[in-house]
PDB file of C-alpha atoms in Angstrom:
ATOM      1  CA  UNK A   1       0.000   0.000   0.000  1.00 63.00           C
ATOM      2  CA  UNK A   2       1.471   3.405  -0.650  1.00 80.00           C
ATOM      3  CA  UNK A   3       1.603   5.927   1.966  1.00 93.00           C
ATOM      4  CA  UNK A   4       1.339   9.706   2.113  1.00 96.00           C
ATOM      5  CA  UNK A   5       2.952  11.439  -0.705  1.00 96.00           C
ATOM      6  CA  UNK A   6       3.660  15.104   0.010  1.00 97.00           C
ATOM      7  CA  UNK A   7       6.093  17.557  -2.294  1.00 97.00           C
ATOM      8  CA  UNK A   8       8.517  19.434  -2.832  1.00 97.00           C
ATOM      9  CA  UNK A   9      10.436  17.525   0.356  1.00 96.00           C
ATOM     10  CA  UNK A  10      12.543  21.061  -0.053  1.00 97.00           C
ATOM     11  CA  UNK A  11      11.875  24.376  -0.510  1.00 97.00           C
ATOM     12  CA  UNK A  12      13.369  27.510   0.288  1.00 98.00           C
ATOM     13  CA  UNK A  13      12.296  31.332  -0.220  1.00 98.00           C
ATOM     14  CA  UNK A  14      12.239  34.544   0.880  1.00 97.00           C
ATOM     15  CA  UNK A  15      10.421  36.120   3.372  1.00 97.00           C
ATOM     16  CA  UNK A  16       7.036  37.277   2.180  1.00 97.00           C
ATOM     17  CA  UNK A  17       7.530  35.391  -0.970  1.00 98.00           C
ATOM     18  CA  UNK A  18       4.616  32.744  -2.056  1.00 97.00           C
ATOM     19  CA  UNK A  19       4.614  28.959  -1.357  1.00 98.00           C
ATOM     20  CA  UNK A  20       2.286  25.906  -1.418  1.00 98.00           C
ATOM     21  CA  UNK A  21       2.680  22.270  -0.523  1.00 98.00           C
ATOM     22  CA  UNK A  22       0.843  19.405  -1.902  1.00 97.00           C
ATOM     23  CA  UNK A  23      -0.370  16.033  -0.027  1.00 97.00           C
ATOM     24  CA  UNK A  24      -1.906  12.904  -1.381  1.00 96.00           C
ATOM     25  CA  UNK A  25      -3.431  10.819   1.189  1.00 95.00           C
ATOM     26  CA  UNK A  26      -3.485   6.933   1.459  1.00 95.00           C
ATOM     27  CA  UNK A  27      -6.152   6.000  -0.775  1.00 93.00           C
ATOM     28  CA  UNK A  28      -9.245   5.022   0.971  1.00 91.00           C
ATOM     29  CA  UNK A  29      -8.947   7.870   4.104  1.00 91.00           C
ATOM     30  CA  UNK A  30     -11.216  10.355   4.244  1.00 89.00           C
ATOM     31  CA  UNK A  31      -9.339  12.182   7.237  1.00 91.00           C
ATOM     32  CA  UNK A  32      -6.339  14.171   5.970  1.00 94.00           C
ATOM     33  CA  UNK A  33      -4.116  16.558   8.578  1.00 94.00           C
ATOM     34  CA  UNK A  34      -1.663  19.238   8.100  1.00 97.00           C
ATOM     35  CA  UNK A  35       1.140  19.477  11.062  1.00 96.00           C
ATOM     36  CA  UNK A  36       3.911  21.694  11.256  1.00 97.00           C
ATOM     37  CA  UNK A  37       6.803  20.941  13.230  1.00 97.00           C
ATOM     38  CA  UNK A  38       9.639  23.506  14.219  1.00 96.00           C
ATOM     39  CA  UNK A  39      13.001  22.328  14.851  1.00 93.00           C
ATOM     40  CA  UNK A  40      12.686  20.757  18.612  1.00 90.00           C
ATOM     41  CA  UNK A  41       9.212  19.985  18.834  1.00 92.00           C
ATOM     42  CA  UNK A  42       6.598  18.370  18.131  1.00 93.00           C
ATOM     43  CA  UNK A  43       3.515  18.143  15.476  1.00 95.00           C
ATOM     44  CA  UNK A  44       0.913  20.943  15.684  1.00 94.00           C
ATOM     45  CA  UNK A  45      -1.982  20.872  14.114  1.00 93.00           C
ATOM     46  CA  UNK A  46      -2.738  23.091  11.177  1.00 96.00           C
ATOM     47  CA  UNK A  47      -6.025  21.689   9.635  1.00 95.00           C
ATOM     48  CA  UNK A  48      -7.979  18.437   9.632  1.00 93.00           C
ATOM     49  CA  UNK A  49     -10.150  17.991   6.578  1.00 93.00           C
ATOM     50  CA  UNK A  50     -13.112  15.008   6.818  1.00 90.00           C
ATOM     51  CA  UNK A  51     -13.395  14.433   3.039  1.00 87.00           C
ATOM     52  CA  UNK A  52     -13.229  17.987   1.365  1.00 84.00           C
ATOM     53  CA  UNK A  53     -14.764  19.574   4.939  1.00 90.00           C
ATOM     54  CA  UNK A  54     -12.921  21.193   7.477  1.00 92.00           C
ATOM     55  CA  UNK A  55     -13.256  19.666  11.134  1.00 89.00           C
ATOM     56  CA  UNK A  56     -10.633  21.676  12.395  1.00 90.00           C
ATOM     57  CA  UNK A  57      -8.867  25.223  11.677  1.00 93.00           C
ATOM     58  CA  UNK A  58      -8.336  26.877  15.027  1.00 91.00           C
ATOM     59  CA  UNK A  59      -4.624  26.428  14.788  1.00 91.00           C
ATOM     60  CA  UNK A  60      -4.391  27.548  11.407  1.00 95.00           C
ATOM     61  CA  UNK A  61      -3.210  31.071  10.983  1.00 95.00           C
ATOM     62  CA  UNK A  62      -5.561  32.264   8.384  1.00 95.00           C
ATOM     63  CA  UNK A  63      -4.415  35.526   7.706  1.00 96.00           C
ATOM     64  CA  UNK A  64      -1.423  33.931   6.047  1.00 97.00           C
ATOM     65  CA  UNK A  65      -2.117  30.414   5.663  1.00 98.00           C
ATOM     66  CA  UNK A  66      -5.025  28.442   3.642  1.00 97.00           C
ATOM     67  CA  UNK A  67      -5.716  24.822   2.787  1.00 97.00           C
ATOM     68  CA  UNK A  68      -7.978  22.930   0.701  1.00 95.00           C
ATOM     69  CA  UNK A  69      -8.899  19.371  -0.394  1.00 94.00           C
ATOM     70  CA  UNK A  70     -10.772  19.505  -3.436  1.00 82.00           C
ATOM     71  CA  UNK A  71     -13.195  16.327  -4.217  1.00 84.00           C
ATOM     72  CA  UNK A  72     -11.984  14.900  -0.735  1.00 82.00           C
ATOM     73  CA  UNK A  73      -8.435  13.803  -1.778  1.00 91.00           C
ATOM     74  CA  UNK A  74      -5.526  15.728  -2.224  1.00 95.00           C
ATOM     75  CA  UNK A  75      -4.974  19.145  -0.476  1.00 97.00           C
ATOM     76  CA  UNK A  76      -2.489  21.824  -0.408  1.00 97.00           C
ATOM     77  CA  UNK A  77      -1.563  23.767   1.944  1.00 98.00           C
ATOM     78  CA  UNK A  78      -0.409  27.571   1.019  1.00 98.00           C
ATOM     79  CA  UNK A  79       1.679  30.690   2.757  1.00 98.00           C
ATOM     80  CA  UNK A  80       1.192  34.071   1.838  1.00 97.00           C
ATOM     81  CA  UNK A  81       3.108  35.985   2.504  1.00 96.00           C
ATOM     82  CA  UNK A  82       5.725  33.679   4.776  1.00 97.00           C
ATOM     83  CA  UNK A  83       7.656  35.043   7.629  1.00 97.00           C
ATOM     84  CA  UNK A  84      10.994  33.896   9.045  1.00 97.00           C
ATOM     85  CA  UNK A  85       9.144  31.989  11.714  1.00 97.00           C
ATOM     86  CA  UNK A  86       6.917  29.912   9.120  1.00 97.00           C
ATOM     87  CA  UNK A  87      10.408  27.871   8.853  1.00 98.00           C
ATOM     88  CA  UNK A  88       9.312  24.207   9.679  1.00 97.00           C
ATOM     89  CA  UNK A  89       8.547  20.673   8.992  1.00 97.00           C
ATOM     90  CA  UNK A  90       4.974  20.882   7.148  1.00 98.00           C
ATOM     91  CA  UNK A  91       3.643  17.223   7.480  1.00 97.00           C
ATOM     92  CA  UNK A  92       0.622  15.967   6.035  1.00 97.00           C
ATOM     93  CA  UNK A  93      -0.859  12.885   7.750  1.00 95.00           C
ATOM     94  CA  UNK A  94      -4.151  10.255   6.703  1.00 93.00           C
ATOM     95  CA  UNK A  95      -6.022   8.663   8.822  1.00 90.00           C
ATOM     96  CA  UNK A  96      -8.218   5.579   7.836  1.00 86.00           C
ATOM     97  CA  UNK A  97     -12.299   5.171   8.646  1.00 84.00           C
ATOM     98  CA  UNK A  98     -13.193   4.759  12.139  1.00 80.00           C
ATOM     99  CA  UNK A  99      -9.604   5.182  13.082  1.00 81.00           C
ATOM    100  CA  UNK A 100      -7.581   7.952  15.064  1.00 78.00           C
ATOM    101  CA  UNK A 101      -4.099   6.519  13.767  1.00 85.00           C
ATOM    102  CA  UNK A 102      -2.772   8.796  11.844  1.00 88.00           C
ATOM    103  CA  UNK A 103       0.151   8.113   9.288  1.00 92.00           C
ATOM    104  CA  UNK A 104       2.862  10.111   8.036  1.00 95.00           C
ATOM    105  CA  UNK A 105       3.840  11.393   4.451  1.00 96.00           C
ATOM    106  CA  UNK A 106       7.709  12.420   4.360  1.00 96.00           C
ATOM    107  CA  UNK A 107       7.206  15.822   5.125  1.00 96.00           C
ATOM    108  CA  UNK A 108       8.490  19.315   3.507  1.00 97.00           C
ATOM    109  CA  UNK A 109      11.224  21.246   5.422  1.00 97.00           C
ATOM    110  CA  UNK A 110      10.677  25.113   4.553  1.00 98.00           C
ATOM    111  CA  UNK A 111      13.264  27.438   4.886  1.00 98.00           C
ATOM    112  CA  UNK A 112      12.251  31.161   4.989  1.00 98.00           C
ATOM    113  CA  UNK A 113      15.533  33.357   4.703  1.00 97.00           C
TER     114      UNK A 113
ATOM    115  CA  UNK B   1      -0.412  23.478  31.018  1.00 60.00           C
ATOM    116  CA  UNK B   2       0.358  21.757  28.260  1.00 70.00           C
ATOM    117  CA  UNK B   3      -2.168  18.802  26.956  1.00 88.00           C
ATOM    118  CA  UNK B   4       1.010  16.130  26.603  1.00 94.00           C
ATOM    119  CA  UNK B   5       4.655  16.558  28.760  1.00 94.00           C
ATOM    120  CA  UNK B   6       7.525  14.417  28.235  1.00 93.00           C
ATOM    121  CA  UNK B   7      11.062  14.734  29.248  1.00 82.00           C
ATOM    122  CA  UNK B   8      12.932  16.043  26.420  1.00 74.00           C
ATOM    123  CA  UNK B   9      16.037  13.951  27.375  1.00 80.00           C
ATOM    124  CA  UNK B  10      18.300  13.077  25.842  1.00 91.00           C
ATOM    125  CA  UNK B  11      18.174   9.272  27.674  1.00 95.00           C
ATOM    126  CA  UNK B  12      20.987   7.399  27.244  1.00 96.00           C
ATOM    127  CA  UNK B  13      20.881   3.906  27.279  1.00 96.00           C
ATOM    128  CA  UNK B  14      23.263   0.565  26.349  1.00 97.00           C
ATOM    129  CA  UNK B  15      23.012  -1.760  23.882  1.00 97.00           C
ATOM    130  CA  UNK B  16      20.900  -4.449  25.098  1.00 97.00           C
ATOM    131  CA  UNK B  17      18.925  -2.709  27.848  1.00 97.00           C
ATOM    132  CA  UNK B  18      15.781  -1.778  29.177  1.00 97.00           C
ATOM    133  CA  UNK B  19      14.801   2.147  27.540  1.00 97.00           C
ATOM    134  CA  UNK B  20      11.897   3.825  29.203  1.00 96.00           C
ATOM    135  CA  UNK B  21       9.674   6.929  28.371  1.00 97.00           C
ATOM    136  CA  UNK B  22       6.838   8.286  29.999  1.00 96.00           C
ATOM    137  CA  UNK B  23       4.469  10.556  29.179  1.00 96.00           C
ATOM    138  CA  UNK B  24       1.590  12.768  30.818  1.00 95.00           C
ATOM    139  CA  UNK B  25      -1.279  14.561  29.884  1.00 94.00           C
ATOM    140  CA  UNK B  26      -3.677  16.937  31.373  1.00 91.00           C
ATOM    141  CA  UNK B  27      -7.504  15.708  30.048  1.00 87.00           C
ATOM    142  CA  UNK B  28      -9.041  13.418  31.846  1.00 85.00           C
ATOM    143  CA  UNK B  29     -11.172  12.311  28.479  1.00 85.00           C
ATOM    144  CA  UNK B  30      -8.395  11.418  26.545  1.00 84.00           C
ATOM    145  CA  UNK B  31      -9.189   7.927  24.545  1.00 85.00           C
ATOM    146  CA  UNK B  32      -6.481   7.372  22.471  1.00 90.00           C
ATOM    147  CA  UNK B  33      -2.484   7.126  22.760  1.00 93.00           C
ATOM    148  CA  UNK B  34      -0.071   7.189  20.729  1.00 94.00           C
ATOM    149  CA  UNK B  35       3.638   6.595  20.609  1.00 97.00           C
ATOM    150  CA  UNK B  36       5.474   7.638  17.144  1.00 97.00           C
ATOM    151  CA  UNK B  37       9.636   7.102  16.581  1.00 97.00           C
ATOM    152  CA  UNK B  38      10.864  10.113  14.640  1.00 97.00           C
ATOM    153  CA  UNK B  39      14.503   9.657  13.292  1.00 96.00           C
ATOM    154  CA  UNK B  40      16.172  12.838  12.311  1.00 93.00           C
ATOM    155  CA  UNK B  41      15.447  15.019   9.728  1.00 91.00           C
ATOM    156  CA  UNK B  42      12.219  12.420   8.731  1.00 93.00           C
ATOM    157  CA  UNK B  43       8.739  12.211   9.622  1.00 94.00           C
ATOM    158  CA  UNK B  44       6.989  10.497  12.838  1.00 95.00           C
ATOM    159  CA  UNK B  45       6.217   6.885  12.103  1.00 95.00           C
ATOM    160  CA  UNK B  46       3.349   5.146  14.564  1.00 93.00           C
ATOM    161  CA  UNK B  47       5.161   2.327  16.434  1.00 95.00           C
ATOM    162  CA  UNK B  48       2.628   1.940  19.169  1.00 95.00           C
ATOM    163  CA  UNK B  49      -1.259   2.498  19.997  1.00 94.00           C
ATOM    164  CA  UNK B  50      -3.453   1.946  23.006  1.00 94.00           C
ATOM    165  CA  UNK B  51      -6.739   1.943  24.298  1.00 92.00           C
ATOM    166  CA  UNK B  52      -7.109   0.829  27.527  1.00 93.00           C
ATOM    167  CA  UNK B  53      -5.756   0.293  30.933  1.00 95.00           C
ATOM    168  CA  UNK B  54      -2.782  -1.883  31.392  1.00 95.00           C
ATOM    169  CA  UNK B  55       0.038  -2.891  28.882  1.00 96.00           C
ATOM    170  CA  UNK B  56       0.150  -3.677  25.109  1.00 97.00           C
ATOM    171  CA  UNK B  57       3.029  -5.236  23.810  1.00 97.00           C
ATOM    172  CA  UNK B  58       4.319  -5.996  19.829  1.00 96.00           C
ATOM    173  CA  UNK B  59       7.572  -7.424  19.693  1.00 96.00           C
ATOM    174  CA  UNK B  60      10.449  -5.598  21.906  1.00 97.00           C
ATOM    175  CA  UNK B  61       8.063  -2.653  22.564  1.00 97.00           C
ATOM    176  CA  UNK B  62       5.504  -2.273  25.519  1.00 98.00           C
ATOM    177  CA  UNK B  63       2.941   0.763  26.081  1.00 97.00           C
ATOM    178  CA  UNK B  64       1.707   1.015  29.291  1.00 97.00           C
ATOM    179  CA  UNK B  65      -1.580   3.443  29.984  1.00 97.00           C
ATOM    180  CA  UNK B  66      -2.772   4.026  33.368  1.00 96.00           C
ATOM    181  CA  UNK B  67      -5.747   6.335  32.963  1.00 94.00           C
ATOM    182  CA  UNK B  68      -6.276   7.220  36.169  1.00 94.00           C
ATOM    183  CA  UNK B  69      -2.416   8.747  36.862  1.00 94.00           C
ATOM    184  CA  UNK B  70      -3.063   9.760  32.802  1.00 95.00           C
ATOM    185  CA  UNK B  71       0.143   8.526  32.515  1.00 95.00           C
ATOM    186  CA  UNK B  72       1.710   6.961  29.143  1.00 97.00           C
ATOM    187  CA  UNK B  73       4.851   4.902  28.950  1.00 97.00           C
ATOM    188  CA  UNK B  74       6.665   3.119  26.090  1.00 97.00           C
ATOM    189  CA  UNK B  75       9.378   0.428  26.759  1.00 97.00           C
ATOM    190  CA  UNK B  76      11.626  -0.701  24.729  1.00 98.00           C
ATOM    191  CA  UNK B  77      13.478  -4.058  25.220  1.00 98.00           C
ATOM    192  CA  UNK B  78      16.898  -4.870  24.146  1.00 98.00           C
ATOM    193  CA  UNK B  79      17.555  -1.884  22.602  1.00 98.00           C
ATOM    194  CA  UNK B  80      19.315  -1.713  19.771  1.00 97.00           C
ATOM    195  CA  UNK B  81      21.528   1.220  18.380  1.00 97.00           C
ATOM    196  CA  UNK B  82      19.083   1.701  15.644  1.00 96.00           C
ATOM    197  CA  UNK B  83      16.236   2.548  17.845  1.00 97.00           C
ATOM    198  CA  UNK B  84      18.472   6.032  18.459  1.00 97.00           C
ATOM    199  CA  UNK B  85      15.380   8.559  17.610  1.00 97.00           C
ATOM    200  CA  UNK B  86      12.709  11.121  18.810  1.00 96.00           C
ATOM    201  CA  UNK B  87      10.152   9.523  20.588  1.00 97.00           C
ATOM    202  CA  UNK B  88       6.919  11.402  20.495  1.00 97.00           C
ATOM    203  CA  UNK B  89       3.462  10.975  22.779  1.00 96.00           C
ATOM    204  CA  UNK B  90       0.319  11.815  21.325  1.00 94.00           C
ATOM    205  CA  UNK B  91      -3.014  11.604  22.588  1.00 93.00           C
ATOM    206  CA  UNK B  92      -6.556  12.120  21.173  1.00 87.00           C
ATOM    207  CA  UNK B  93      -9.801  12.618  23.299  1.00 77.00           C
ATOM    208  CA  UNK B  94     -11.538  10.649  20.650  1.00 70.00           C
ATOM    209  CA  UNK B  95     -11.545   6.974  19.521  1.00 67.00           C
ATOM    210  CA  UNK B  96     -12.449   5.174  16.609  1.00 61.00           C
ATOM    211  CA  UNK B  97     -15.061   7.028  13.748  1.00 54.00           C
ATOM    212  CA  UNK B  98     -15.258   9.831  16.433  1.00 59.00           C
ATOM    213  CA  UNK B  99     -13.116  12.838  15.240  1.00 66.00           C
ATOM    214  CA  UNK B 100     -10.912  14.663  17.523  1.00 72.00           C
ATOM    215  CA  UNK B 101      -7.215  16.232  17.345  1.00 79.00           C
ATOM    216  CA  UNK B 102      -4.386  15.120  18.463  1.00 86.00           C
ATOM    217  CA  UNK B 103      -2.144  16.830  20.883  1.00 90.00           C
ATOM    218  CA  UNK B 104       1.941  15.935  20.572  1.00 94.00           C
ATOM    219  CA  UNK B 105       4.520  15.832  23.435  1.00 94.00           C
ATOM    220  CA  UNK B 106       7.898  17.395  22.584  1.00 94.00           C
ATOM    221  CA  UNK B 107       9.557  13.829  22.189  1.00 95.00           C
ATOM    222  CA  UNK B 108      12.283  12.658  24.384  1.00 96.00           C
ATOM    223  CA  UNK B 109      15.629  11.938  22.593  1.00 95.00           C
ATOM    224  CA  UNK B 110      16.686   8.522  22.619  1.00 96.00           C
ATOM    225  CA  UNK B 111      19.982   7.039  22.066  1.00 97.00           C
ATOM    226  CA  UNK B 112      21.558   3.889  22.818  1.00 97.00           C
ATOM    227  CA  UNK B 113      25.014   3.000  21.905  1.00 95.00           C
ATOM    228  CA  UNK B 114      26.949  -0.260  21.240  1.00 93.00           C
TER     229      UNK B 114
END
């Protein structure tokens, strides 16, 4: 079974420059997440999408960030404008029906300079 | 106070022995636990989940959950240098179909060497 694919693993821009991430879930799990993890600790959550709905945003700081998951499968996640402290591990994770397991894709490590 | 504590370490362990890392967290409903084994510069992998009350073992790893201390512990038998990682706590008020988020510890760093 394949796991969580995310891209680009890298990326690196300027501050207030642009950027988006992309995650495709394990097929067959309608609950996708969006962590990001600074250097040192652990996972926080971003969003949780249930299909292409949004359980959970309270973490998410929507003037700069926004996610989507358009027909309930993959999502990106998108900074505008980023800020030296938006540098992180951005990890999407999938969890399966009637399940609070959630599983990993490799991640993307952002680097605002 | 934070939902999920853990001792950020590092522990240091031998080849060969017992490793053991706790965890606590701070609401009472919690249903679900987790224990994920993040190796540097990669993503958390799930080594462990439990339930209920008392221990779970698979292979050279145990979780322990005592609900009423809301206390979480992962051992690790024999350890081997490879098991050298971030181990990270998570918990979720919810089980099963029921939605809920899940809360992270910091991770405690583990090494063991030969």
């Amino acid at each position: 079974e394949a796991g969580v694919a995310q891209s680009p693993r890298y990326k690196i821009i300027e501050k207030r420059q642009s950027v988006a991430f992309w995650c495709n879930p394990i097929s067959g799990h309608a609950t996708l997440y969006w962590y990001q993890q600074i250097l040192g600790q652990g996972p926080k959550l971003l969003i949780q999408f249930q299909n292409n709905g949004v359980v959970d945003d309270s973490q998410l700081p929507k003037d700069r960030f926004s996610a989507e998951r358009l027909k309930g499968v993959d999502s990106t996640l998108k900074i505008q404008p980023a800020k030296l402290e938006d540098s992180a591990m951005y990890l999407c994770a999938s969890s399966p029906p009637g399940s609070t397991e959630a599983f990993f894709g490799q991640g993307t490590r952002l680097t605002v300079v | 106070q934070k939902e999920v504590e853990q001792n950020s370490g590092p522990l240091s362990v031998p080849e060969g022995a017992i490793a053991s890392l706790n965890c606590t967290y701070s609401d009472r409903v919690s249903q679900s636990f987790f224990w994920y084994r993040q190796y540097s510069g990669k993503s958390p992998e799930l080594i462990m989940s439990i339930y209920s009350n008392g221990d779970k073992e698979d292979g050279r790893f145990t979780a322990q959950l005592n609900k009423a201390s809301q206390y979480v512990s992962l051992l690790i038998r024999d350890s081997q240098p490879s098991d050298s990682a971030t181990y990270l706590c998570a918990v979720n008020r919810k089980r099963g179909s029921t939605l809920g988020r899940l809360y992270f510890g910091r991770g405690t760093q583990l090494t063991v060497w030969p």
